[in-house]
Short mmCIF file of C-alpha atoms in Angstrom, two decimals:
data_model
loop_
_atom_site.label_atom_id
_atom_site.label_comp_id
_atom_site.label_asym_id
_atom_site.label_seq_id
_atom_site.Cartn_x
_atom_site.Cartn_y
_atom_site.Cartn_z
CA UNK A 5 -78.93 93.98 26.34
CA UNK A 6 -81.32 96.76 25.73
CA UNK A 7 -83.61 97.21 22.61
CA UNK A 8 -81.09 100.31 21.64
CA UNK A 9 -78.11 98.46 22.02
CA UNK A 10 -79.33 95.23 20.01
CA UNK A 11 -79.65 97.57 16.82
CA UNK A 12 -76.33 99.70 17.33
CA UNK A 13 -74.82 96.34 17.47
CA UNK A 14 -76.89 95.02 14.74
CA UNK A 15 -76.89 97.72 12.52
CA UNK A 16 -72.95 97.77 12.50
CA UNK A 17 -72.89 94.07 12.30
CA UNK A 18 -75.00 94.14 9.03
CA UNK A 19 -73.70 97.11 7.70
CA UNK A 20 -70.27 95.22 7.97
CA UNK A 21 -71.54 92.46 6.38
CA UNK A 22 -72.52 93.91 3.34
CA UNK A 23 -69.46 96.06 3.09
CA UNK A 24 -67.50 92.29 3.04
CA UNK A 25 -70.07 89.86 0.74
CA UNK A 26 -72.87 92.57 -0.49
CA UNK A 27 -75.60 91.40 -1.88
CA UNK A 28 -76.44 87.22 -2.30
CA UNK A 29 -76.63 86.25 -6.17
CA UNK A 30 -79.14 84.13 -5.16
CA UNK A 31 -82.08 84.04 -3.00
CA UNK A 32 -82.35 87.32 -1.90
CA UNK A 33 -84.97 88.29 0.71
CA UNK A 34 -85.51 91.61 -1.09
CA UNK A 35 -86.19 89.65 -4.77
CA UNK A 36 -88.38 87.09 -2.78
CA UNK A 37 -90.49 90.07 -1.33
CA UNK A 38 -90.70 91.73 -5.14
CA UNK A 39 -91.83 87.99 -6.05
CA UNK A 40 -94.82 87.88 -3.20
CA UNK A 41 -95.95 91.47 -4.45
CA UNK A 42 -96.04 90.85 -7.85
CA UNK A 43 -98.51 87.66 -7.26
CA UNK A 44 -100.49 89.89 -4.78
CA UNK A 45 -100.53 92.43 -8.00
CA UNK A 46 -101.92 89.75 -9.90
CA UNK A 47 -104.85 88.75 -8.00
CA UNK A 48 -105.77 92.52 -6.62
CA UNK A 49 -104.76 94.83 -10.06
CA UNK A 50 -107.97 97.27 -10.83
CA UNK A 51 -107.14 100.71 -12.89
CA UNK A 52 -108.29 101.89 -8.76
CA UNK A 53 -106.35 104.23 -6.33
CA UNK A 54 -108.62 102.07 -3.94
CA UNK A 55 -107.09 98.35 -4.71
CA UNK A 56 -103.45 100.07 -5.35
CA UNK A 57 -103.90 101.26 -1.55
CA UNK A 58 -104.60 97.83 -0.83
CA UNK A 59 -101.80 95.91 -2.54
CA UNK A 60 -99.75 98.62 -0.58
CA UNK A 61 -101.47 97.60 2.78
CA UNK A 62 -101.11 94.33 2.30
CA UNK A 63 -97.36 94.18 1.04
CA UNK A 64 -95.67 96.71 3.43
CA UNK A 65 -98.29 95.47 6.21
CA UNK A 66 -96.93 92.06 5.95
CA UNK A 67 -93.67 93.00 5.17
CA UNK A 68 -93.82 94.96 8.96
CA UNK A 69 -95.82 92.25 10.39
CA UNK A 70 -93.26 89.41 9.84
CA UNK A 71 -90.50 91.76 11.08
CA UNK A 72 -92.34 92.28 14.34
CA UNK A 73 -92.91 88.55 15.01
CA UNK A 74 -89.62 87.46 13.99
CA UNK A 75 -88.02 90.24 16.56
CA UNK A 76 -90.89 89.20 19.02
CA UNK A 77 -89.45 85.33 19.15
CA UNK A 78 -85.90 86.40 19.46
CA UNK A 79 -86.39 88.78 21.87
CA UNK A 80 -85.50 86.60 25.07
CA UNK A 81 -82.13 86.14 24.13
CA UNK A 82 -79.62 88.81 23.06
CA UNK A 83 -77.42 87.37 20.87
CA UNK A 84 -80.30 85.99 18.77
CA UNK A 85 -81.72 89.52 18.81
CA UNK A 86 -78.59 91.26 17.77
CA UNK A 87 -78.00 88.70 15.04
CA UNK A 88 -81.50 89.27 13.47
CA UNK A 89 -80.84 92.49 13.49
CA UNK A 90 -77.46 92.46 11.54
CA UNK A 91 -79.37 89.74 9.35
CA UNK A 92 -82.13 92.38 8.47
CA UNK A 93 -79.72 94.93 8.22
CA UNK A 94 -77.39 92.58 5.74
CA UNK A 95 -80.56 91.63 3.75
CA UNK A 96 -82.39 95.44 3.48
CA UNK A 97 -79.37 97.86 2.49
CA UNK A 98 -77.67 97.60 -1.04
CA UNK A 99 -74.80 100.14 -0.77
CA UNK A 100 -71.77 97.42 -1.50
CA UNK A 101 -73.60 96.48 -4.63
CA UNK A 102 -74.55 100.18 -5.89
CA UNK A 103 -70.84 100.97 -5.84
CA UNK A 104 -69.93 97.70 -7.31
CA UNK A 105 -72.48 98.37 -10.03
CA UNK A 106 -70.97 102.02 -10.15
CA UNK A 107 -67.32 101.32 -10.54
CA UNK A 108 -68.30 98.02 -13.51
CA UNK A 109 -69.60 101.06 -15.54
CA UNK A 110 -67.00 103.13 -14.59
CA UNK A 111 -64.57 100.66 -15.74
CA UNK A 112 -66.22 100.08 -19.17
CA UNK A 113 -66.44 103.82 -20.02
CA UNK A 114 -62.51 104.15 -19.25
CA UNK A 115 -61.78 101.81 -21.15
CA UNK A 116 -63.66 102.94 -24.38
CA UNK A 117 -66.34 100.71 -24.53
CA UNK A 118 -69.33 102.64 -24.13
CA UNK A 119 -71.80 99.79 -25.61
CA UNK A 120 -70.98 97.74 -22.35
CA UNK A 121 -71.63 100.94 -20.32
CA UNK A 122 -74.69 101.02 -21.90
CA UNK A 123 -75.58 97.20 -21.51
CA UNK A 124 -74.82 97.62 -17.67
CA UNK A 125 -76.71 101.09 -17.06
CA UNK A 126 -80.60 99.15 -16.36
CA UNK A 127 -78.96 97.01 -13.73
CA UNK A 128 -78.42 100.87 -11.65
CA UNK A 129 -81.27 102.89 -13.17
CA UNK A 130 -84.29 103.13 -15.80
CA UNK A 131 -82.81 105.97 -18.02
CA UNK A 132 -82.72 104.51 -21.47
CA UNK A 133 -78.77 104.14 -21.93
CA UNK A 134 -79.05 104.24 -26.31
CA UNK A 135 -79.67 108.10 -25.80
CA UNK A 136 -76.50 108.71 -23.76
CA UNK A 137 -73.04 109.29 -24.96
CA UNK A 138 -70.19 108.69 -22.68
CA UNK A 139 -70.32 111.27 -20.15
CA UNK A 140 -74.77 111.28 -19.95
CA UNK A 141 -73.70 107.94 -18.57
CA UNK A 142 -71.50 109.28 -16.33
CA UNK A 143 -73.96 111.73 -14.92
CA UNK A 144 -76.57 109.36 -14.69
CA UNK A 145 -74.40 106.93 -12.53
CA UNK A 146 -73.82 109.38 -10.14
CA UNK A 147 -76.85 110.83 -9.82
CA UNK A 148 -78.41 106.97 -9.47
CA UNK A 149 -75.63 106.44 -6.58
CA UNK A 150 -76.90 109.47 -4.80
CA UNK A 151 -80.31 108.66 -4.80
CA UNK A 152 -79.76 105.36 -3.80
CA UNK A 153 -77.33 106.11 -1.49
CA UNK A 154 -80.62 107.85 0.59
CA UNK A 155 -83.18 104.44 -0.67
CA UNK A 156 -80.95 101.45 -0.15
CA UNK A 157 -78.83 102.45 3.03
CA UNK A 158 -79.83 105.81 4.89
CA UNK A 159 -83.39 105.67 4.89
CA UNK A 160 -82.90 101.86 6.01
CA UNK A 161 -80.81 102.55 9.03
CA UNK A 162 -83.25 105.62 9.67
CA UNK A 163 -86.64 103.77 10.12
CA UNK A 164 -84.61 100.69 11.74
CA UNK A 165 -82.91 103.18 14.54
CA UNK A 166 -87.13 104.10 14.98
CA UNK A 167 -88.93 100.61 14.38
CA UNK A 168 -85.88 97.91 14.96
CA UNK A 169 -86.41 94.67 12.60
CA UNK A 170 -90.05 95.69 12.20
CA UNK A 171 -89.01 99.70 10.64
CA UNK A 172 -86.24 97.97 8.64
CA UNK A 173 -87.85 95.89 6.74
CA UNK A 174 -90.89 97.92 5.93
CA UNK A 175 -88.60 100.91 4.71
CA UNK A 176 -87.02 98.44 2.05
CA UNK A 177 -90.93 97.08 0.96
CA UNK A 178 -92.15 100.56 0.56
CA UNK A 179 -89.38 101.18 -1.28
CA UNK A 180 -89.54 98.19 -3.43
CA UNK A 181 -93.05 98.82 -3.92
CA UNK A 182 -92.39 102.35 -5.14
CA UNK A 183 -89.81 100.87 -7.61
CA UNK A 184 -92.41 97.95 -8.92
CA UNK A 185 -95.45 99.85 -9.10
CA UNK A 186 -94.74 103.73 -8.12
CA UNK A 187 -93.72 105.18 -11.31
CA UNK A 188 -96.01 106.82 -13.72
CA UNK A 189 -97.12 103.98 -16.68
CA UNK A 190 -100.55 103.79 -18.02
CA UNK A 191 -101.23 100.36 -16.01
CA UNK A 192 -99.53 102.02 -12.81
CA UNK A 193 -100.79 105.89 -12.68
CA UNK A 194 -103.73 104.76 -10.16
CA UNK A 195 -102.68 101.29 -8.77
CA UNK A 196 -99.26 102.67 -7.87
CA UNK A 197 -100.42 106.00 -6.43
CA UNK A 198 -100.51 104.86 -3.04
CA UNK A 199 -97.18 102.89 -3.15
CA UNK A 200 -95.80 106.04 -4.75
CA UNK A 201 -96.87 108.28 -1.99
CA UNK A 202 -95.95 106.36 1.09
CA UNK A 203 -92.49 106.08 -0.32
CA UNK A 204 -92.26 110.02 -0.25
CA UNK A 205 -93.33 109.78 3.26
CA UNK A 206 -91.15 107.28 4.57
CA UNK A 207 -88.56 108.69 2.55
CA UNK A 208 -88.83 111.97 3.28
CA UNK A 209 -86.52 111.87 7.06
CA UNK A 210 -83.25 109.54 5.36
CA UNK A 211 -83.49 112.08 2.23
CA UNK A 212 -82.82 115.21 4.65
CA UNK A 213 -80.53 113.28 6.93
CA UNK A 214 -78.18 111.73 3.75
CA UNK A 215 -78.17 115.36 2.43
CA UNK A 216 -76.78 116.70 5.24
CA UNK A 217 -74.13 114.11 6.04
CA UNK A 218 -73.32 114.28 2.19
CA UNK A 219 -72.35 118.43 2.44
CA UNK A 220 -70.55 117.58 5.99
CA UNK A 221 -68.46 114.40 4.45
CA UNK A 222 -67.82 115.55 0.43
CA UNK A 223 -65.08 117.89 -0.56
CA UNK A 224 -67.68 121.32 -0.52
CA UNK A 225 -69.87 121.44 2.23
CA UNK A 226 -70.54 124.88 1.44
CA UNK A 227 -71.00 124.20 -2.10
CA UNK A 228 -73.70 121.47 -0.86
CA UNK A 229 -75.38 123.59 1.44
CA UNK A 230 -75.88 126.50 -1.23
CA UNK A 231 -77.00 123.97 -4.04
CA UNK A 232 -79.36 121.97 -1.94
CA UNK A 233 -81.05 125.22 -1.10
CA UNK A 234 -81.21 126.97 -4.62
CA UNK A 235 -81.94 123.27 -6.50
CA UNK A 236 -83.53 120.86 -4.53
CA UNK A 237 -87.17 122.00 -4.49
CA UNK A 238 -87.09 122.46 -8.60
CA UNK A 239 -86.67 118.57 -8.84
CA UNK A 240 -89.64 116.56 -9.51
CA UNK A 241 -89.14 114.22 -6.66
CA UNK A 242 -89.29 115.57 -3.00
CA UNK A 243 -86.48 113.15 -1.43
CA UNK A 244 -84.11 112.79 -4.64
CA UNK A 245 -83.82 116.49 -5.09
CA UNK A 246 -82.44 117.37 -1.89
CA UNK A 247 -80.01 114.68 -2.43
CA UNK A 248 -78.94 114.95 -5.80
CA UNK A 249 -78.23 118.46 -5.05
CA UNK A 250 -76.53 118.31 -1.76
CA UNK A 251 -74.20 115.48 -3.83
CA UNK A 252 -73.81 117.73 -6.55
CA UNK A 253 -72.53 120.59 -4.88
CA UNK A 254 -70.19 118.11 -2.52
CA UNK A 255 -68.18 117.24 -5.67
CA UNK A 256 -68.46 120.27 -7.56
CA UNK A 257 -70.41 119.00 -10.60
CA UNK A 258 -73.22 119.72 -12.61
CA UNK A 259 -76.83 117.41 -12.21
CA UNK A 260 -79.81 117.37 -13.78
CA UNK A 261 -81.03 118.25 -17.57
CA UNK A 262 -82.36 116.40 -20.00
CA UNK A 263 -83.00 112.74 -19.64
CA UNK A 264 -85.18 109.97 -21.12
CA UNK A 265 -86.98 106.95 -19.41
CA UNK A 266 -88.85 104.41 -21.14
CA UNK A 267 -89.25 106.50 -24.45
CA UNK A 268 -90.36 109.46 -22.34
CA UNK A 269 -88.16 112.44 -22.37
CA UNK A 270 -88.26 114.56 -19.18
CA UNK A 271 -86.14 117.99 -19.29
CA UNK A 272 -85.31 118.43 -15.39
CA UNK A 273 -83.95 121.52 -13.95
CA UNK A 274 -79.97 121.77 -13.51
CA UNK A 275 -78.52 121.06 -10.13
CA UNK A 276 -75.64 122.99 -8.68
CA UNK A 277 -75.74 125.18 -12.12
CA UNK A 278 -72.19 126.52 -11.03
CA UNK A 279 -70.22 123.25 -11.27
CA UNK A 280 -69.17 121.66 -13.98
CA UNK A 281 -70.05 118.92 -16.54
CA UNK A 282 -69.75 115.33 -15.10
CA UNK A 283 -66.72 113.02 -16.16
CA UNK A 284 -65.83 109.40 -15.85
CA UNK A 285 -63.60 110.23 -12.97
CA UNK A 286 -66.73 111.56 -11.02
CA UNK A 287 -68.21 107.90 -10.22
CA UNK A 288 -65.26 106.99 -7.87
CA UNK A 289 -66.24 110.11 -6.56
CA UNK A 290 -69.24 109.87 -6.02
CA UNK A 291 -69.22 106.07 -4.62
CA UNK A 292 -66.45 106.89 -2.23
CA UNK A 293 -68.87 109.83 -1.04
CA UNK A 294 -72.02 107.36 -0.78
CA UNK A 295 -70.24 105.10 1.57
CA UNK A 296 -69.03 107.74 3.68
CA UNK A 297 -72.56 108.75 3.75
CA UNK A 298 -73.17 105.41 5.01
CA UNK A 299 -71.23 104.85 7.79
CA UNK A 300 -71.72 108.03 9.20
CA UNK A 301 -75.57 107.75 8.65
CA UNK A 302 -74.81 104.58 10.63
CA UNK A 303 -73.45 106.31 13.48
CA UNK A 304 -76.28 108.89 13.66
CA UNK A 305 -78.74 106.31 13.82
CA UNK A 306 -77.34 104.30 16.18
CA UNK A 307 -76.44 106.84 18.74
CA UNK A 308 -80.19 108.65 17.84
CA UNK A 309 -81.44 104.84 18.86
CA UNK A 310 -79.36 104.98 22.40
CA UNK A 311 -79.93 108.45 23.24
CA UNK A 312 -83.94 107.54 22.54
CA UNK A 313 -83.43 104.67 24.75
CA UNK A 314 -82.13 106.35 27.64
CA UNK A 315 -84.36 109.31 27.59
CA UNK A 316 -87.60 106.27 27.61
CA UNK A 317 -85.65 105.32 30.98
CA UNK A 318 -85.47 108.22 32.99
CA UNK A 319 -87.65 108.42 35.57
CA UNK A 320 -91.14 110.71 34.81
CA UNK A 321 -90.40 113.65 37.65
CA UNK A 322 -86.89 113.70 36.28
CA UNK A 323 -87.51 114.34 32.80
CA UNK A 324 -90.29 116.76 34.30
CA UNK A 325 -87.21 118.57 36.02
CA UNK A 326 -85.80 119.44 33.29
CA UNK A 327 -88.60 120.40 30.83
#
């Protein structure tokens, strides 16, 4: 079975198996990884852009390096290869647990009880949930499920449809980097810088690519189009803008504003400026659109991954030919 073939296979495999048992409660590869940086961080943390970029090198780096040898021992037999692959896959996206998280919130702010909204919100994002009344929760839910709905599936099946095992797994340490040391603290302003940056990088192609798929697959695709355009470049962050925007227009709400994390309050442009104020109802929404975004994202990746393959395969003059 050929390279592209092993993650088409793979990558629906995994993708499947999240859908059915999301993530572990225990032992996951992801929390192991956050465990291995954070005793790196302890040994290598200087107030230095220079020791940040190395915490980065040698986190992602090894993150990438065990991928590649893993894939490298497998690679004689197919069915081992294929199953690493959907294993990787399984262990790297979240999307099964984001809508899980999504709906429990949901659920408690339909039912009236805001404080357990509130006591729930950290486990999704770092907004500070004592500042939001019922339906700031509600936006920041669905705004969290768009964003990650580009970190913890597209951008995974992206980089693994370029790098296999290997681009996989180094997507979701970047990423996990960004989230651990990325953000903008007074330990982390230097030491994160560099995590911080290569996350916009590798982040950069699944933002574009889970914008698009969310204006082709929500209920307003011209709506998304028009919003993503006007909005996307006012937000402070280059791959959650395009996102947040596209999703905003797709359901025909209203993203953005005023929000407060850790103490600090930020006052963000408005998204999609037409639509209207987010409601409870909005986070079925919104998680039904994320995994449509998925499996679709899936499907582009894959076939990308094939086509790739047989293009690598054609003879030189042939591809000559034709250029």
């Amino acid at each position: 079975m050929r390279a592209d073939r092993v993650f088409a296979y793979g990558a629906a495999a995994g993708l499947l198996g999240d859908l059915l048992l999301g993530d572990p409660r225990r032992g996951h590869p992801v929390a192991a990884f956050g465990r291995a940086a954070g005793a790196v961080e302890r040994v290598l943390w200087r107030d230095h852009r220079g020791w940040g970029a190395l915490h980065t090198a040698v986190c992602a780096g090894g993150a990438v390096a065990l991928g590649a040898v893993a894939a490298a021992a497998v690679r004689p037999s197919r069915a081992a290869s294929v199953g690493l692959t959907a294993a990787a896959t399984w262990a790297v996206v979240g999307g099964t647990s984001l809508g899980r998280e999504a709906r429990a919130i949901g659920r408690s702010l339909d039912a009236g009880d805001v404080e357990g909204a509130r006591d729930r919100l950290p486990h999704l994002c770092g907004r500070d949930p004592q500042a939001l009344d019922s339906d700031g929760i509600a936006r920041a839910v669905v705004e969290s499920v768009a964003e990650n709905t580009s970190d913890a599936v597209v951008g995974a099946l992206v980089w693994g449809a370029v790098g296999g095992v290997p681009g996989l797994v180094g997507f979701r340490a970047v990423n996990t980097l960004d989230a651990m040391v990325g953000h903008r603290s007074q330990r982390y302003r230097r030491y994160g810088w560099a995590s911080a940056r290569l996350d916009d990088v590798a982040g950069w192609p699944g933002a574009r690519l889970t914008a698009v798929l969310a204006a082709a697959a929500g209920g307003d695709a011209r709506g998304a189009v028009r919003a993503w355009r006007a909005d996307a470049g006012r937000h402070p962050s280059p791959n959650a803008g395009p996102v947040e925007a596209s999703f905003a227009g797709a359901l025909g709400v209203r993203l953005g504003g005023t929000l407060s994390y850790g103490g600090r309050v930020e006052h963000r442009p408005v998204l999609n400026g037409e639509g209207r104020t987010v409601v409870v109802g909005d986070i079925e929404r919104a998680v039904r659109l994320s995994r449509r975004v998925g499996w679709l994202a899936l499907g582009v990746s894959a076939g990308a991954a094939v086509l790739r393959g047989r293009v690598s395969r054609r003879p030189a003059h042939q591809v000559r030919s034709q250029g």
